[in-house]
Amino acid sequence: MEQAIISQSIKDVVQQQRSFFQSKKTIDISYRIEQLRKLKSLIEQYEDDFIQALHDDLRKNEFEAYATEIGFVLADINKTLNKLVKWAKPKRVHTPPFFYVASSYIVSEPYGNTLIISPWNYPFQLLLAPLVGALAAGNTAILKPSELAPATSVLVTKMINEHFPSSYIHVIEGAVEETKELLSYKFDYVFFTGSTRVGQIVYEAAAKHLTPVTLELGGKSPCIVDSETHLDYTAKRIVWGKFINMGQTCIAPDYILVNEEIKAAFIEKVAFYINKFYGEDPQQSDSLGRIINHSHFDRLVSYIHHGNVLVGGEYDRDEKYIAPTILDQVELDSPLMGEEIFGPILPIISYDKLGEAIDFINDKPKPLALYIFSTNNRTVDMLIKQTSSGGVAVNDTLMHIVNPNLPFGGVGDSGIGAYHGKSSFDLFSHKRSVLHRSFLIEEPIRYAPYKMKRSWLKKIMDWAL
Ligand code: NAD
């Protein structure tokens, strides 16, 4: 009975949003700007509560919570508010002489009702950043936060559902059952962030309605450390990017491929920075988060035994704590190297020739990110040309996703589609082509009965198209 009530209400919300979109209210740019401003002011109003919720869910430090979640989304809204009028204007394109007299342009129109499904690791950012794009482009949205970050899920539901009409934006909390039900309805766009396994389920469900999708998935993002590099900054930037949010970042360096010549010196530096950032006993550091739940904790602890512990290796199940851990001599055919790690464990593998590192990467599914540390531009170019990944950062980790002018997304197993900044607006807009002709000139040759010789037709098409 209870299930029947839930089903009814999800179905109702989907229907309400379809009807509201048909009212064409969201086509108006000033309406979109007004709603984005409202979202921004609500986020500011709830800022302290979200800092607390992110601490409750993942023990996120306030600095990390603001920089990577709340501040990140606010910056995205600010940029969108500044640029939306420009982005939304029809874009004129060249019209070949063949069409004389005519103009051609591309109109960005909203898809309609959208569904945004998010994971638990950045539970605020990964739900609200896609929403900014969806609203900017003039869509309605149903948001499905992750059930594994319950404090953030409850708070985001309160913030959205108490302040926006359900016919425009609405949060549906829940887990697998609710998501499956949502996916059984017709949406005009589905934006999913999560694992590759669930991405396949979402893709299949969307295909039944021919609904376009964005899939922001995961994978094993490699990090190559060349012998020619600034070793100190390299180690520092890798330690930061790996252990932020306790390693539970989709683009965290998953494993290191280091040139054999500098392996020992590199490991020494990494150990130095782990100590410098998190102290002698990292469990006491309030800059380190916690593992999301016991099932992920147990999975991660089982990985530790597939390598030789060089740094860390300690854990505490009650606290869901695992020390920043560095491994070498890893078993290459173990789950540690077969699955996405998604935790504070960093395997280090050495290579002799760069080609070996390239083959190692290309033997695995295409990753979401690739990191290259090298001061040799030939090495950098070669690595970029001979591998594939969603994105690349050279001489840093994670920071490529902070630049709103770089589209963020995967390729192959790591996803489909990319967003952030203008790319979010474009992703949530259908690009509608318009050819607008006048009645001034008629070209009789195109009509039946056809008289023109093929040789003449060729000449005309070569010249005029
Ligand atoms: P997940 O795939 O388990 O869950 C994501 C969402 O799908 C959740 O809202 C969940 O409720 C729902 N879901 C789970 N099982 C489902 C099912 N059987 N049917 C329908 N819906 C279902 O992912 P997660 O554990 O929350 O997040 C971790 C994964 O997300 C990692 O693989 C990580 O790399 C990836 N990720 C990717 C990005 C990115 O931007 N590309 C960002 C963060 C995380």
mmCIF file of C-alpha atoms and ligand atoms in Angstrom, residues 116-122 125-126 144-148 174-181 183 191-199 201-202 215-219 248-251 292 296 340 342 368 401 408-410 414-415 419-420, ligand 1:
data_model
loop_
_atom_site.group_PDB
_atom_site.id
_atom_site.type_symbol
_atom_site.label_atom_id
_atom_site.label_comp_id
_atom_site.label_asym_id
_atom_site.label_seq_id
_atom_site.Cartn_x
_atom_site.Cartn_y
_atom_site.Cartn_z
ATOM 1 C CA ILE A 116 19.513 14.026 -12.479
ATOM 2 C CA ILE A 117 20.823 11.065 -10.478
ATOM 3 C CA SER A 118 23.886 11.518 -8.275
ATOM 4 C CA PRO A 119 26.356 9.490 -6.163
ATOM 5 C CA TRP A 120 27.441 9.903 -2.530
ATOM 6 C CA ASN A 121 31.072 11.062 -2.756
ATOM 7 C CA TYR A 122 30.414 14.729 -3.591
ATOM 8 C CA GLN A 125 28.206 19.250 -5.989
ATOM 9 C CA LEU A 126 27.284 16.305 -8.192
ATOM 10 C CA LYS A 144 17.633 11.855 -7.107
ATOM 11 C CA PRO A 145 20.391 12.211 -4.485
ATOM 12 C CA SER A 146 22.347 9.249 -3.140
ATOM 13 C CA GLU A 147 20.819 7.380 -0.217
ATOM 14 C CA LEU A 148 24.355 6.726 1.066
ATOM 15 C CA GLY A 174 15.488 6.934 -2.303
ATOM 16 C CA ALA A 175 17.662 4.063 -3.433
ATOM 17 C CA VAL A 176 17.487 1.419 -6.151
ATOM 18 C CA GLU A 177 13.705 0.944 -6.146
ATOM 19 C CA GLU A 178 12.883 4.638 -6.438
ATOM 20 C CA THR A 179 15.536 5.166 -9.129
ATOM 21 C CA LYS A 180 14.196 2.224 -11.105
ATOM 22 C CA GLU A 181 10.702 3.624 -10.895
ATOM 23 C CA LEU A 183 13.694 5.483 -14.932
ATOM 24 C CA PHE A 191 21.976 12.928 -16.420
ATOM 25 C CA PHE A 192 23.596 10.196 -14.325
ATOM 26 C CA THR A 193 26.729 10.289 -12.199
ATOM 27 C CA GLY A 194 27.865 7.032 -10.594
ATOM 28 C CA SER A 195 29.427 3.672 -11.273
ATOM 29 C CA THR A 196 29.899 2.106 -14.688
ATOM 30 C CA ARG A 197 27.711 -0.847 -13.592
ATOM 31 C CA VAL A 198 24.702 1.331 -12.727
ATOM 32 C CA GLY A 199 25.446 3.539 -15.746
ATOM 33 C CA ILE A 201 21.306 0.057 -16.145
ATOM 34 C CA VAL A 202 20.449 3.741 -16.648
ATOM 35 C CA LEU A 215 26.788 9.222 -18.071
ATOM 36 C CA GLU A 216 29.478 10.535 -15.738
ATOM 37 C CA LEU A 217 31.161 7.317 -14.646
ATOM 38 C CA GLY A 218 34.357 6.209 -12.940
ATOM 39 C CA GLY A 219 37.382 4.063 -13.649
ATOM 40 C CA GLN A 248 36.731 8.877 -2.698
ATOM 41 C CA THR A 249 36.990 11.103 -5.767
ATOM 42 C CA CYS A 250 36.049 9.841 -9.222
ATOM 43 C CA ILE A 251 39.145 11.488 -10.724
ATOM 44 C CA ILE A 292 31.337 6.264 3.461
ATOM 45 C CA HIS A 296 33.266 0.096 1.103
ATOM 46 C CA GLU A 340 38.431 1.326 -9.296
ATOM 47 C CA PHE A 342 37.969 4.797 -4.666
ATOM 48 C CA LEU A 368 38.100 9.405 -16.615
ATOM 49 C CA ILE A 401 37.883 20.118 -13.529
ATOM 50 C CA PHE A 408 34.346 17.570 -17.863
ATOM 51 C CA GLY A 409 33.326 14.027 -18.761
ATOM 52 C CA GLY A 410 34.479 10.543 -19.649
ATOM 53 C CA SER A 414 34.280 6.315 -18.105
ATOM 54 C CA GLY A 415 31.228 7.952 -19.629
ATOM 55 C CA TYR A 419 29.567 19.486 -18.609
ATOM 56 C CA HIS A 420 30.661 22.491 -16.474
HETATM 57 P P1 NAD B 1 26.328 4.058 -7.837
HETATM 58 O O1 NAD B 1 26.365 3.816 -9.298
HETATM 59 O O2 NAD B 1 26.256 2.889 -6.929
HETATM 60 O O3 NAD B 1 25.065 4.993 -7.461
HETATM 61 C C1 NAD B 1 24.769 6.181 -8.156
HETATM 62 C C2 NAD B 1 23.276 6.446 -8.086
HETATM 63 O O4 NAD B 1 22.576 5.371 -8.697
HETATM 64 C C3 NAD B 1 22.727 6.572 -6.677
HETATM 65 O O5 NAD B 1 21.847 7.675 -6.635
HETATM 66 C C4 NAD B 1 22.018 5.254 -6.437
HETATM 67 O O6 NAD B 1 20.895 5.392 -5.592
HETATM 68 C C5 NAD B 1 21.596 4.830 -7.827
HETATM 69 N N1 NAD B 1 21.595 3.374 -7.996
HETATM 70 C C6 NAD B 1 22.418 2.462 -7.387
HETATM 71 N N2 NAD B 1 22.138 1.216 -7.818
HETATM 72 C C7 NAD B 1 21.141 1.334 -8.720
HETATM 73 C C8 NAD B 1 20.419 0.404 -9.523
HETATM 74 N N3 NAD B 1 20.664 -0.910 -9.457
HETATM 75 N N4 NAD B 1 19.444 0.875 -10.337
HETATM 76 C C9 NAD B 1 19.181 2.191 -10.413
HETATM 77 N N5 NAD B 1 19.835 3.109 -9.660
HETATM 78 C C10 NAD B 1 20.791 2.700 -8.834
HETATM 79 O O7 NAD B 1 27.598 4.964 -7.528
HETATM 80 P P2 NAD B 1 28.137 5.453 -6.119
HETATM 81 O O8 NAD B 1 28.648 4.305 -5.344
HETATM 82 O O9 NAD B 1 27.126 6.333 -5.484
HETATM 83 O O10 NAD B 1 29.349 6.384 -6.595
HETATM 84 C C11 NAD B 1 30.617 5.895 -6.867
HETATM 85 C C12 NAD B 1 30.879 5.773 -8.351
HETATM 86 O O11 NAD B 1 30.541 6.982 -9.014
HETATM 87 C C13 NAD B 1 32.344 5.547 -8.656
HETATM 88 O O12 NAD B 1 32.457 4.610 -9.677
HETATM 89 C C14 NAD B 1 32.830 6.906 -9.132
HETATM 90 O O13 NAD B 1 33.952 6.874 -9.957
HETATM 91 C C15 NAD B 1 31.630 7.400 -9.835
HETATM 92 N N6 NAD B 1 31.646 8.861 -9.890
HETATM 93 C C16 NAD B 1 31.800 9.464 -11.098
HETATM 94 C C17 NAD B 1 31.864 10.850 -11.142
HETATM 95 C C18 NAD B 1 32.024 11.589 -12.437
HETATM 96 O O14 NAD B 1 31.841 12.797 -12.433
HETATM 97 N N7 NAD B 1 32.341 10.942 -13.545
HETATM 98 C C19 NAD B 1 31.770 11.588 -9.978
HETATM 99 C C20 NAD B 1 31.624 10.914 -8.779
HETATM 100 C C21 NAD B 1 31.561 9.553 -8.744
#
